[in-house]
Amino acid sequence: MGIAVIARDRSVIAVIGSVGMIRRWAWAAGIFVIVLCPLGIAAAQIAPKPTQTQDARTTSSELAHQVRTEFLHAWNGYKQYAWGHDELLPLSRGYRDWYGTSLLMTPVDALDTMLLMGLTEEAGEARELIINQLSFDKDIEVKNFEITIRLLGGLLSSYQLTGDKRLLALAEDLGNRLLPAFNSPTGMPYVYVNLKTRKTRGAESNPAEIGTLLIEFGTLSKLTGNAVFYEKAKRALVELYNRRSKIRLVGSAINVETGRWTNTTSHISGGIDSYYEYLLKAWLLFDDPDCERMWKASVKAVNQYLADNVNGGLWYARVDMNSGKRNARRYGALDAFFPAVLARAGDLDRARRFQESAYKVWTAFGIEPEEVDYKKLKIVEDGYHLRPEIMESSYYLYFYTQDEFYRQMSATFFNDLLRACRTDAGYAALSNVATHQQSDRMESYFLAETMKYLYLTFAPRETVDLDKVIFNTEAHPIRKTW
Ligand code: DMJ
């Protein structure tokens, strides 16, 4: 399938006319423009905003339509081969359940994407499946972090979008079952908790798993009126922040019982990444002044000690949290979340520069490897796990700059995904970006995040107003209704 590429030519940008034009464009593209409302989805109240020519509009509406079609292709694969299970196996056409029994990871993760895309029938089917089949009364030991960002986040956002109280009831039940994870001597959560027996395990954790809970637990408090969820997740975040080094950095592993760091390497990559994201977003979502203070001090330290200018590009290195001494020059696919966070915080200059570095990695290899040495531009880990972060950042940058360059980037990402990862049943990760060898995995975040951020980049700006909605780290949109 051929994808048109939008030229980077700001001179073609012109103010266009009326609300009616945008509506007609959206309608022709099969896009259902929706506005996130306190509870439920309202018909669009479209402000006359976009500044595009007819050509750019047509191209982006076509791309939005194609992304939606490809989302459906993957969802239909799930329906056909994995219905009722956690994940589709896109090569063997089977399914995978994370814990031997299903928690409906894919339907819960994908539901709000369907709602945003206007896939009403599919959303209805997924919602019924969730209401009828999802039970957390299971004797399984789950990862607190993953279940929080994917399931708790997904249930809360879908509740806000539909107003279906049964989704909130499921979220509250899940929240109560996860709460014992916080019962450590420091208040920082254990990695695992049994949903039935409430037994916990795993004292060795990291900043991402400890510090990426407040958006979901905090929202649960606001929506149920039970403050305990907010208090526990906030305490965990503060306890972690309080253990920062003298130069205000955190390490990559910490023991939640002793409170001691067991790995002092600092970076913005997997294992730390979304801790920073939640400091910023919890401040914005809850107007929490402690989070504001912690975010500002942390991002300053990251930009002071980790930022690394190499060959004219901005990168973020790995350094020792105590000395600031550089350990390695690595860029990972997960690091690509950072331009989005910087853009949301208003630092468009660093956001643009770091995204250009990320794009350079993607285009150097035709698709993004899991990890590279950015000085030598050499692969360290050669898989691609259908990750969304680089698309997330081009979406934020497009939203805040309206620079067509970012739509062009996202068109490249989409085109490369089609070329390398599409299978007859869905989309597959790659075990090797050079050979395009596919592996039998389609993580639920592919439908929750990767396809959502691609779609939103090409859909009308009003589909989601980034100034009013906070996406959790799994791309579940949360709206401040309190
Ligand atoms: C997702 O589950 C979340 O985005 C998380 O923050 C990081 N890992 C995956 C996507 O790569």
XYZ file of C-alpha atoms and ligand atoms in Angstrom:
493
model
C 0.000 0.000 0.000
C 1.483 3.385 -0.969
C 1.490 6.252 1.484
C 1.737 9.808 0.285
C 4.388 11.922 1.919
C 3.697 15.465 2.962
C 6.387 17.942 1.927
C 8.072 20.046 4.567
C 7.085 23.348 3.067
C 5.777 25.905 5.463
C 5.083 28.298 2.601
C 2.034 26.278 1.595
C 0.357 26.782 4.941
C -2.708 28.997 4.728
C -5.667 29.658 6.921
C -8.691 27.726 5.764
C -12.328 28.525 5.991
C -15.193 27.239 7.877
C -16.243 24.670 10.425
C -18.366 23.145 7.689
C -15.316 22.475 5.545
C -13.596 20.583 8.342
C -16.759 18.626 9.039
C -17.086 17.678 5.371
C -13.441 16.656 5.270
C -13.775 14.528 8.379
C -16.945 12.952 7.111
C -15.429 12.106 3.714
C -12.519 10.446 5.461
C -14.793 8.343 7.606
C -13.512 10.124 10.690
C -15.918 10.678 13.501
C -14.825 13.817 15.228
C -15.498 13.587 18.906
C -14.781 15.758 21.838
C -13.847 14.229 25.155
C -16.494 15.273 27.608
C -16.777 14.887 31.375
C -18.783 11.707 30.933
C -19.598 10.481 27.505
C -18.895 11.467 23.960
C -20.479 14.514 22.483
C -20.815 15.464 18.862
C -18.034 17.701 17.693
C -17.986 21.380 18.389
C -15.244 22.104 15.963
C -13.385 25.355 16.254
C -12.087 26.773 12.969
C -8.416 26.175 13.636
C -6.287 24.145 11.179
C -3.974 26.050 8.908
C -3.512 23.704 5.974
C -3.983 23.721 2.260
C -6.593 21.513 0.644
C -3.842 19.074 -0.456
C -2.364 18.633 3.000
C -5.850 18.210 4.432
C -6.767 15.563 1.907
C -3.547 13.698 2.486
C -3.881 13.692 6.250
C -7.539 12.690 6.083
C -6.550 9.795 3.806
C -3.837 8.793 6.233
C -6.223 8.952 9.200
C -8.583 6.740 7.244
C -5.787 4.267 6.411
C -4.626 4.083 10.030
C -8.203 3.399 11.101
C -8.466 0.657 8.480
C -5.215 -0.909 9.699
C -6.383 -0.699 13.309
C -9.450 -2.657 12.221
C -7.272 -5.198 10.433
C -5.388 -5.908 13.688
C -8.548 -5.856 15.803
C -10.303 -8.257 13.445
C -7.292 -10.593 13.732
C -7.682 -10.467 17.498
C -11.406 -11.159 17.157
C -10.880 -14.106 14.860
C -7.975 -15.849 16.596
C -7.754 -14.564 20.167
C -11.211 -13.398 21.220
C -11.535 -13.350 24.995
C -7.779 -13.683 25.546
C -5.063 -11.202 26.419
C -3.190 -10.958 23.129
C -3.202 -12.089 19.521
C -0.247 -14.134 18.248
C -0.017 -12.543 14.799
C 2.068 -15.230 13.063
C 0.799 -18.514 14.519
C -2.764 -17.096 14.676
C -3.252 -18.091 18.249
C -3.432 -16.278 21.535
C -1.426 -15.600 24.639
C -2.621 -15.034 28.199
C -0.110 -13.301 30.436
C -0.985 -15.227 33.583
C -2.488 -18.428 32.186
C -5.954 -16.922 32.472
C -7.240 -13.910 30.581
C -7.493 -10.358 31.905
C -8.643 -9.116 28.472
C -5.543 -6.963 28.036
C -6.175 -6.204 24.347
C -9.890 -5.286 24.553
C -9.400 -3.103 27.632
C -6.324 -1.427 26.160
C -7.968 -0.927 22.744
C -11.454 0.226 23.755
C -10.803 3.962 24.014
C -8.927 3.922 20.684
C -12.107 2.551 19.071
C -14.143 5.254 20.752
C -11.788 7.965 19.507
C -11.847 6.489 15.989
C -15.631 6.355 15.979
C -15.691 2.552 15.695
C -18.977 2.380 17.546
C -19.923 -1.197 16.748
C -16.502 -2.626 17.638
C -16.403 -0.536 20.821
C -19.808 -1.886 21.796
C -18.656 -5.493 21.308
C -15.470 -4.914 23.281
C -17.393 -3.225 26.091
C -19.861 -6.103 26.337
C -17.007 -8.612 26.426
C -15.368 -6.677 29.237
C -18.553 -6.296 31.253
C -19.551 -9.941 30.820
C -16.201 -11.650 31.178
C -13.677 -9.567 33.043
C -13.150 -10.652 36.618
C -10.233 -9.812 38.879
C -11.206 -12.430 41.439
C -8.321 -14.642 40.361
C -5.530 -16.367 42.239
C -2.788 -14.862 40.088
C 0.259 -12.787 40.898
C 0.280 -9.758 38.572
C 2.698 -6.931 37.851
C 1.300 -3.887 39.608
C 2.763 -1.424 37.069
C 1.584 -3.147 33.881
C -1.887 -3.870 35.218
C -2.238 -0.302 36.452
C -1.203 1.458 33.239
C -3.023 -0.904 30.866
C -6.127 -2.108 32.722
C -6.816 0.461 35.421
C -5.982 3.270 32.980
C -8.064 1.699 30.202
C -11.113 1.113 32.406
C -11.009 4.655 33.779
C -10.700 6.362 30.402
C -13.388 4.159 28.850
C -15.656 4.964 31.794
C -15.094 8.666 31.207
C -15.810 8.300 27.495
C -18.947 6.171 27.835
C -20.356 6.980 31.255
C -20.803 3.223 31.817
C -20.612 2.836 35.582
C -19.855 -0.880 35.289
C -16.424 0.067 33.949
C -15.806 2.255 36.987
C -16.924 -0.582 39.269
C -14.367 -2.879 37.613
C -11.693 -0.207 38.040
C -12.510 0.206 41.725
C -12.425 -3.538 42.328
C -9.053 -3.729 40.591
C -7.694 -0.739 42.518
C -8.635 -2.351 45.832
C -6.930 -5.594 44.851
C -3.737 -3.764 43.849
C -3.539 -1.624 47.004
C -1.630 -4.200 49.142
C 1.331 -3.712 46.782
C 2.048 -0.477 48.666
C 2.399 -2.230 52.029
C 6.196 -2.131 52.135
C 8.261 -0.502 54.901
C 8.924 2.512 52.647
C 5.487 2.783 51.031
C 7.048 2.156 47.623
C 5.163 -0.719 45.986
C 6.283 -4.296 45.550
C 6.517 -5.401 41.939
C 3.894 -8.173 42.169
C 0.616 -8.610 44.006
C -1.779 -11.562 44.052
C -5.249 -10.352 43.062
C -7.016 -12.849 45.332
C -4.758 -13.517 48.303
C -3.279 -9.961 48.172
C 0.169 -11.461 48.813
C 3.051 -9.361 47.537
C 6.471 -10.206 46.102
C 9.424 -8.478 44.470
C 11.264 -5.898 46.549
C 13.723 -5.036 43.749
C 11.993 -2.376 41.711
C 12.712 0.712 39.666
C 11.524 4.320 39.325
C 9.148 3.617 36.417
C 7.304 0.865 38.292
C 7.159 2.898 41.499
C 6.448 6.302 40.014
C 3.979 5.546 37.220
C 0.838 4.972 39.261
C -0.494 8.328 40.396
C -2.499 9.251 37.289
C -4.526 6.027 37.529
C -4.793 5.701 41.323
C -5.358 9.450 41.685
C -8.121 9.445 39.068
C -9.724 6.473 40.831
C -9.786 8.515 44.042
C -11.313 11.500 42.305
C -14.008 9.392 40.623
C -14.912 7.250 43.633
C -14.375 9.744 46.435
C -12.022 7.326 48.199
C -8.782 9.212 48.920
C -6.735 6.131 49.797
C -5.698 5.437 46.189
C -4.294 8.934 45.679
C -2.513 8.906 49.035
C -0.753 5.559 48.497
C 0.443 6.330 44.963
C 1.508 9.857 45.883
C 3.463 8.637 48.898
C 5.300 6.114 46.714
C 6.244 8.877 44.268
C 7.456 11.201 47.026
C 9.434 8.446 48.783
C 11.189 7.731 45.514
C 11.903 11.385 44.810
C 13.243 11.836 48.357
C 15.907 9.250 47.581
C 17.334 11.287 44.692
C 21.048 11.988 44.766
C 22.711 15.278 45.690
C 22.616 16.226 42.009
C 18.871 15.386 41.908
C 19.048 12.231 39.791
C 17.556 8.790 40.392
C 19.135 5.411 39.678
C 17.728 2.459 37.772
C 17.036 -0.037 40.582
C 15.944 0.366 44.193
C 14.889 -1.975 46.987
C 11.450 -0.979 48.289
C 12.066 -2.570 51.704
C 15.419 -0.972 52.509
C 14.980 2.115 50.335
C 18.547 1.641 49.017
C 19.595 2.017 45.401
C 20.875 -1.241 43.919
C 21.834 0.264 40.565
C 22.957 3.881 40.381
C 22.878 4.367 36.625
C 20.635 7.256 35.696
C 18.935 7.683 32.307
C 15.555 8.468 30.767
C 15.066 5.035 29.242
C 12.972 1.993 30.182
C 12.846 1.488 33.944
C 12.922 5.225 34.688
C 11.138 6.950 31.736
C 7.528 7.307 32.860
C 8.522 8.360 36.411
C 9.441 11.714 34.865
C 6.334 11.672 32.685
C 4.081 11.256 35.752
C 5.747 14.014 37.770
C 4.736 16.435 35.022
C 1.342 14.965 34.212
C 0.219 14.472 37.830
C 0.969 18.146 38.430
C -1.143 19.103 35.404
C -3.998 16.672 36.050
C -4.367 17.196 39.782
C -2.884 20.689 40.177
C -0.581 19.079 42.706
C 2.116 21.604 43.733
C 4.430 18.883 45.102
C 4.459 17.209 41.704
C 5.154 20.565 40.061
C 8.146 21.133 42.338
C 9.462 17.582 41.859
C 9.041 17.777 38.061
C 10.829 21.116 37.757
C 13.786 20.043 39.892
C 14.044 16.705 38.096
C 13.884 17.931 34.512
C 16.486 20.564 35.320
C 18.863 17.869 36.554
C 18.161 15.643 33.542
C 18.943 18.493 31.159
C 22.018 19.430 33.139
C 23.644 16.015 33.545
C 22.195 13.682 30.924
C 21.815 15.920 27.865
C 24.564 15.232 25.361
C 25.205 17.130 22.133
C 26.725 14.798 19.587
C 27.274 15.711 15.931
C 24.903 18.636 16.255
C 22.089 16.488 17.676
C 20.553 16.355 21.166
C 20.671 13.020 23.004
C 20.353 11.850 26.623
C 23.181 9.705 27.983
C 23.500 7.242 30.870
C 25.352 8.682 33.840
C 26.055 7.789 37.445
C 23.336 9.335 39.634
C 25.846 10.513 42.264
C 28.750 11.844 40.226
C 27.046 12.691 36.931
C 29.886 10.837 35.165
C 28.821 9.415 31.801
C 28.537 5.579 31.591
C 27.262 5.070 28.060
C 25.902 6.831 25.004
C 22.742 4.850 24.401
C 19.430 5.701 22.808
C 16.540 3.280 23.238
C 13.164 3.154 21.501
C 11.591 3.874 24.886
C 13.553 7.154 25.215
C 11.416 8.539 22.412
C 8.661 9.395 24.937
C 10.730 12.365 26.094
C 10.077 14.835 23.257
C 6.350 14.463 23.968
C 6.895 15.221 27.646
C 9.160 18.168 26.861
C 6.614 19.506 24.365
C 3.792 19.171 26.901
C 5.949 21.065 29.398
C 6.511 23.864 26.877
C 10.153 23.143 26.015
C 9.606 22.930 22.265
C 13.220 23.601 21.413
C 14.605 20.507 23.173
C 11.553 18.502 22.118
C 12.181 19.262 18.444
C 15.913 18.571 18.658
C 15.563 15.254 20.459
C 12.789 14.118 18.113
C 15.059 14.836 15.154
C 17.672 12.562 16.747
C 15.058 9.834 17.218
C 13.955 10.223 13.608
C 17.558 9.930 12.488
C 17.784 6.542 14.221
C 14.512 5.360 12.681
C 15.493 6.361 9.148
C 19.069 5.074 9.470
C 17.747 1.540 9.965
C 14.428 1.763 8.090
C 12.675 1.090 11.392
C 13.657 1.737 14.961
C 15.883 -0.764 16.794
C 15.319 -1.258 20.522
C 18.705 0.257 21.391
C 21.623 1.938 19.634
C 24.935 3.557 20.476
C 24.085 7.055 19.301
C 27.646 8.235 18.830
C 28.518 5.389 16.472
C 24.924 4.957 15.239
C 25.358 1.210 15.793
C 22.703 -1.243 16.896
C 22.977 -2.635 20.437
C 19.599 -4.456 20.514
C 18.103 -5.239 17.149
C 14.400 -5.946 17.742
C 11.405 -3.652 17.223
C 8.514 -4.339 19.595
C 5.829 -2.264 17.822
C 6.602 0.537 20.247
C 4.601 3.784 20.167
C 6.880 6.358 21.774
C 8.326 7.919 18.636
C 4.817 8.302 17.152
C 3.572 9.750 20.442
C 6.226 12.458 20.246
C 5.539 13.368 16.632
C 1.846 13.679 17.551
C 2.581 16.054 20.448
C 4.986 18.066 18.330
C 2.480 18.329 15.503
C -0.231 19.379 17.944
C 1.872 22.115 19.491
C 3.704 23.399 16.389
C 1.345 22.561 13.489
C 4.546 21.908 11.533
C 3.764 19.481 8.698
C 7.220 17.992 9.154
C 5.841 15.920 12.052
C 2.983 14.569 9.959
C 5.570 13.634 7.381
C 7.518 11.792 10.074
C 4.431 9.899 11.191
C 3.614 9.000 7.576
C 7.095 7.480 7.347
C 6.540 5.487 10.566
C 3.191 4.219 9.340
C 4.529 3.300 5.917
C 7.429 1.360 7.477
C 5.088 -0.466 9.862
C 2.926 -1.526 6.919
C 5.943 -2.707 4.998
C 7.701 -4.611 7.768
C 5.227 -5.603 10.481
C 1.879 -6.322 8.809
C 0.788 -9.967 8.747
C -2.358 -11.628 7.450
C -3.734 -11.719 10.981
C -2.534 -8.411 12.404
C 0.829 -6.787 13.125
C 3.978 -8.497 14.376
C 7.011 -7.252 16.278
C 10.397 -7.692 14.599
C 13.201 -9.742 16.097
C 15.648 -8.052 13.739
C 15.167 -4.643 12.143
C 17.812 -5.293 9.505
C 16.371 -8.543 8.153
C 12.744 -7.686 9.017
C 12.441 -11.092 10.661
C 9.034 -11.024 12.377
C 8.303 -12.419 15.829
C 4.999 -13.831 17.063
C 3.884 -10.995 19.324
C 1.405 -8.137 19.137
C 1.424 -6.342 22.479
C -1.838 -4.730 23.574
C -0.145 -1.314 23.519
C -0.005 -1.534 19.726
C -3.766 -0.905 19.652
C -3.823 1.312 22.741
C -0.938 3.564 21.756
C 0.849 3.020 18.446
C -2.271 3.130 16.274
C -3.936 5.778 18.441
C -1.066 8.254 18.240
C -0.692 7.694 14.495
C -4.406 8.259 14.009
C -4.504 11.382 16.159
C -1.591 12.903 14.232
C -3.633 12.799 11.021
C -7.125 13.282 12.473
C -8.614 16.731 13.073
C -6.856 18.572 15.858
C -10.121 18.755 17.783
C -10.375 14.989 18.158
C -8.426 15.385 21.396
C -7.404 18.678 22.939
C -4.006 17.991 24.484
C -4.368 21.036 26.696
C -7.435 19.539 28.375
C -6.670 15.811 28.343
C -3.842 13.924 30.026
C -2.798 10.671 28.401
C -1.513 8.116 30.854
C 1.663 6.320 29.813
C -0.418 3.717 27.943
C -2.215 6.475 25.944
C -5.456 6.301 27.886
C -6.958 9.800 27.853
C -8.029 11.078 31.262
C -10.074 14.200 31.623
C -10.253 16.305 34.734
C -13.943 16.029 35.606
C -13.474 16.946 39.253
C 3.820 0.729 27.170
O 3.292 -0.275 27.944
C 3.914 2.026 27.924
O 4.047 3.078 27.031
C 5.049 2.043 28.913
O 5.178 3.308 29.509
C 6.341 1.686 28.233
N 6.260 0.485 27.467
C 5.136 0.264 26.595
C 5.325 0.754 25.188
O 6.580 0.686 24.673
